[in-house]
Amino acid sequence: MAQPTPLMPHATASWLVDNTALSFEQIAEFCGLHILEVQAMADDLASSKYTGRDPVHSGELSHDEIERGQTDSNYRLKMQRAPVDVSRTKGPRYTPVSKRQDKPDGIAWILRNHPEISDAQIGKLIGTTRNTINALRDRTHWNIQNIVAKDPVTLGLCSQRELDAAVARAAKRTNAGEGADEEVGETRDDRASLIAELRAERDAAVKVAAEAAQEAEAEAWLTAKRAAEAAGEV
């Protein structure tokens, strides 16, 4: 089983390049990066400059482990303490960027098959906002012509257990005649949920852009290196 990578791999690699005598291969392998990315950092060719993150301070590496690696270039650095997974207990559901385009399809399916589920419940189940739900219900969504109702469980937007729980809760509320009271109570968190979702999308977009920039930098470095080698041969 592959060991986990540091919480901030690029920043950690930058620190190891500047503060240790570890090989590029060792740093790249420990941080889960391509060796060209590490070489670009060392040669100061990377356009994005990272503030180094000390893995010893975070507990991910120890001084002894670094010494072992510096003594033996074939030694594989071992993660001393894996990064702690961050769990979300409040706020809207976070959906990976790759699945966000499926959200409207999942919402449309719920609106068609379970109209008893409140907008607030849909928002928590799918990780969306009332504006999106209303746009789909009113068919004013900007992409309404391409939206096809699909089971959100099949799309991976929620689990079958979560969907069943939402349906059961909605049915119980309807039978008890508590719909209006619950809806009023749940709207209190709607603005906070919208803000949190927008922040999550912004952070995800920044991460994707940074990864794309790193890939471009590595490719540019490799191209420049090949060109230099070709010129030397001539």
XYZ file of C-alpha atoms in Angstrom:
234
model
C 0.000 0.000 0.000
C 1.427 3.372 -1.032
C 2.148 5.748 1.798
C 0.258 9.050 1.949
C 1.792 12.230 0.592
C 2.408 15.394 2.636
C -0.506 17.718 3.252
C 1.105 20.392 1.042
C 3.373 18.458 -1.364
C 4.718 21.367 -3.428
C 5.501 23.518 -0.399
C 7.114 20.528 1.327
C 9.215 19.733 -1.743
C 10.352 23.350 -1.906
C 11.502 23.199 1.714
C 13.354 19.904 1.213
C 15.120 21.267 -1.873
C 16.297 24.359 0.020
C 17.160 22.760 3.347
C 18.414 19.221 2.708
C 20.812 17.292 0.513
C 18.190 14.735 -0.483
C 18.122 13.720 -4.140
C 15.442 14.984 -6.490
C 14.172 11.423 -6.829
C 13.776 11.045 -3.064
C 11.947 14.343 -2.721
C 9.706 13.676 -5.715
C 8.772 10.216 -4.464
C 8.053 11.353 -0.911
C 5.939 14.311 -2.064
C 4.158 12.439 -4.849
C 5.438 14.808 -7.545
C 7.145 14.385 -10.892
C 10.911 14.689 -10.695
C 10.814 17.481 -13.296
C 8.736 19.576 -10.918
C 11.366 19.175 -8.214
C 14.168 19.962 -10.647
C 12.331 23.096 -11.757
C 12.110 24.229 -8.129
C 15.832 23.614 -7.628
C 16.743 25.461 -10.825
C 14.347 28.280 -9.944
C 12.491 27.712 -13.222
C 9.054 27.315 -11.669
C 6.892 30.362 -12.306
C 4.899 29.728 -9.123
C 6.997 30.273 -6.023
C 6.037 28.228 -2.996
C 6.627 29.142 0.612
C 8.462 26.166 2.036
C 6.635 24.013 4.578
C 8.825 22.267 7.145
C 7.745 18.571 7.278
C 9.743 18.095 10.499
C 7.702 20.748 12.275
C 4.482 19.141 11.051
C 5.676 15.709 12.181
C 5.583 14.192 8.696
C 9.367 13.647 8.760
C 12.024 13.471 11.461
C 15.602 14.734 11.401
C 16.803 11.119 11.675
C 14.745 10.127 8.649
C 16.191 12.980 6.604
C 19.713 11.981 7.709
C 19.104 8.418 6.529
C 18.009 9.728 3.143
C 20.997 12.047 2.806
C 23.365 9.207 3.678
C 21.822 6.745 1.217
C 20.437 8.153 -2.038
C 18.524 4.897 -2.611
C 16.691 5.170 0.697
C 12.956 5.826 0.482
C 11.757 8.387 2.992
C 9.023 7.076 5.263
C 6.117 9.220 6.390
C 6.377 9.546 10.180
C 2.886 10.846 10.767
C 0.266 10.943 8.030
C -1.634 14.210 7.520
C -4.893 14.331 9.413
C -7.920 14.095 7.143
C -10.159 17.110 7.446
C -13.775 16.120 7.954
C -16.770 18.372 7.400
C -19.500 18.220 10.005
C -21.426 21.361 9.104
C -22.201 23.392 6.036
C -23.057 22.237 2.506
C -21.843 18.965 1.050
C -18.598 19.350 -0.881
C -18.728 17.866 -4.350
C -15.566 17.201 -6.410
C -15.173 19.440 -9.448
C -15.499 16.433 -11.757
C -19.023 15.725 -10.476
C -20.420 19.250 -10.194
C -21.722 19.225 -13.734
C -23.956 16.306 -12.679
C -25.670 18.236 -9.884
C -28.492 19.700 -12.029
C -29.329 16.210 -13.344
C -29.555 14.857 -9.796
C -31.664 17.773 -8.585
C -34.040 17.397 -11.539
C -34.490 13.712 -10.666
C -35.408 14.515 -7.068
C -37.829 17.254 -8.109
C -39.561 14.835 -10.483
C -39.597 11.721 -8.317
C -39.748 13.124 -4.789
C -41.481 16.509 -4.833
C -42.189 16.075 -1.129
C -38.506 16.680 -0.301
C -38.001 20.303 0.722
C -35.536 22.645 -0.981
C -33.495 22.781 2.211
C -33.210 18.980 2.242
C -32.187 18.911 -1.428
C -29.570 21.545 -0.692
C -28.025 19.446 2.059
C -28.313 16.188 0.132
C -26.755 17.384 -3.128
C -24.764 20.378 -1.880
C -26.554 23.058 -3.863
C -28.444 26.334 -3.367
C -32.063 27.406 -3.517
C -31.357 29.552 -6.555
C -30.260 26.501 -8.534
C -33.195 24.418 -7.313
C -35.712 27.148 -8.200
C -34.125 27.658 -11.622
C -34.530 23.958 -12.369
C -38.078 23.863 -11.034
C -39.037 26.947 -13.109
C -37.011 25.701 -16.098
C -35.052 28.961 -16.190
C -31.680 27.285 -15.605
C -29.092 28.452 -18.151
C -28.434 24.864 -19.297
C -31.997 23.533 -19.017
C -31.994 22.112 -22.564
C -29.141 19.725 -21.721
C -30.293 18.610 -18.277
C -31.511 15.016 -17.992
C -32.997 13.794 -14.725
C -30.711 11.098 -13.283
C -30.649 9.281 -9.971
C -28.215 11.213 -7.706
C -27.103 7.929 -6.139
C -26.029 6.598 -9.535
C -24.249 9.891 -10.213
C -22.355 9.581 -6.936
C -23.772 12.788 -5.473
C -25.173 11.052 -2.395
C -25.603 7.555 -0.976
C -28.760 5.455 -1.165
C -29.007 5.589 2.613
C -28.908 9.395 2.606
C -31.557 9.600 -0.105
C -33.819 7.096 1.670
C -33.440 9.047 4.918
C -34.399 12.287 3.180
C -37.473 10.662 1.610
C -38.548 9.166 4.938
C -38.048 12.444 6.728
C -40.057 14.332 4.113
C -42.887 11.800 4.301
C -42.963 11.979 8.079
C -43.014 15.766 8.000
C -45.812 15.813 5.437
C -47.918 13.364 7.421
C -47.430 15.365 10.592
C -48.252 18.649 8.866
C -44.944 20.206 9.907
C -43.693 21.251 6.501
C -44.028 24.997 6.924
C -42.394 25.126 10.345
C -39.411 23.069 9.278
C -38.943 25.037 6.087
C -38.790 28.294 8.046
C -36.282 26.846 10.467
C -34.037 25.484 7.743
C -33.877 28.741 5.775
C -31.784 30.313 8.513
C -28.679 28.508 7.294
C -29.317 29.054 3.574
C -27.181 32.190 3.197
C -24.301 30.639 5.146
C -24.565 27.486 3.025
C -24.386 29.506 -0.197
C -21.304 31.395 0.989
C -19.602 28.185 2.110
C -20.320 26.456 -1.206
C -18.969 29.388 -3.216
C -15.821 29.381 -1.108
C -15.390 25.636 -1.637
C -15.778 26.061 -5.401
C -13.285 28.942 -5.402
C -10.717 26.930 -3.448
C -11.184 23.932 -5.735
C -10.736 26.138 -8.822
C -7.523 27.590 -7.385
C -6.204 24.091 -6.706
C -6.999 22.907 -10.236
C -5.331 26.003 -11.707
C -2.217 25.473 -9.586
C -1.944 21.827 -10.647
C -2.352 22.783 -14.292
C 0.322 25.455 -13.910
C 2.710 22.935 -12.380
C 2.168 20.518 -15.268
C 2.791 23.317 -17.751
C 5.942 24.362 -15.906
C 7.297 20.824 -15.922
C 6.583 20.484 -19.642
C 8.232 23.838 -20.379
C 11.287 22.849 -18.367
C 11.600 19.556 -20.211
C 11.221 21.279 -23.588
C 13.889 23.834 -22.695
C 16.234 21.108 -21.477
C 15.804 19.094 -24.682
C 16.401 22.190 -26.774
C 19.589 22.968 -24.849
C 20.823 19.391 -25.246
C 20.055 19.465 -28.970
C 21.957 22.742 -29.360
C 24.935 21.279 -27.508
C 25.031 18.274 -29.791
C 25.063 20.556 -32.835
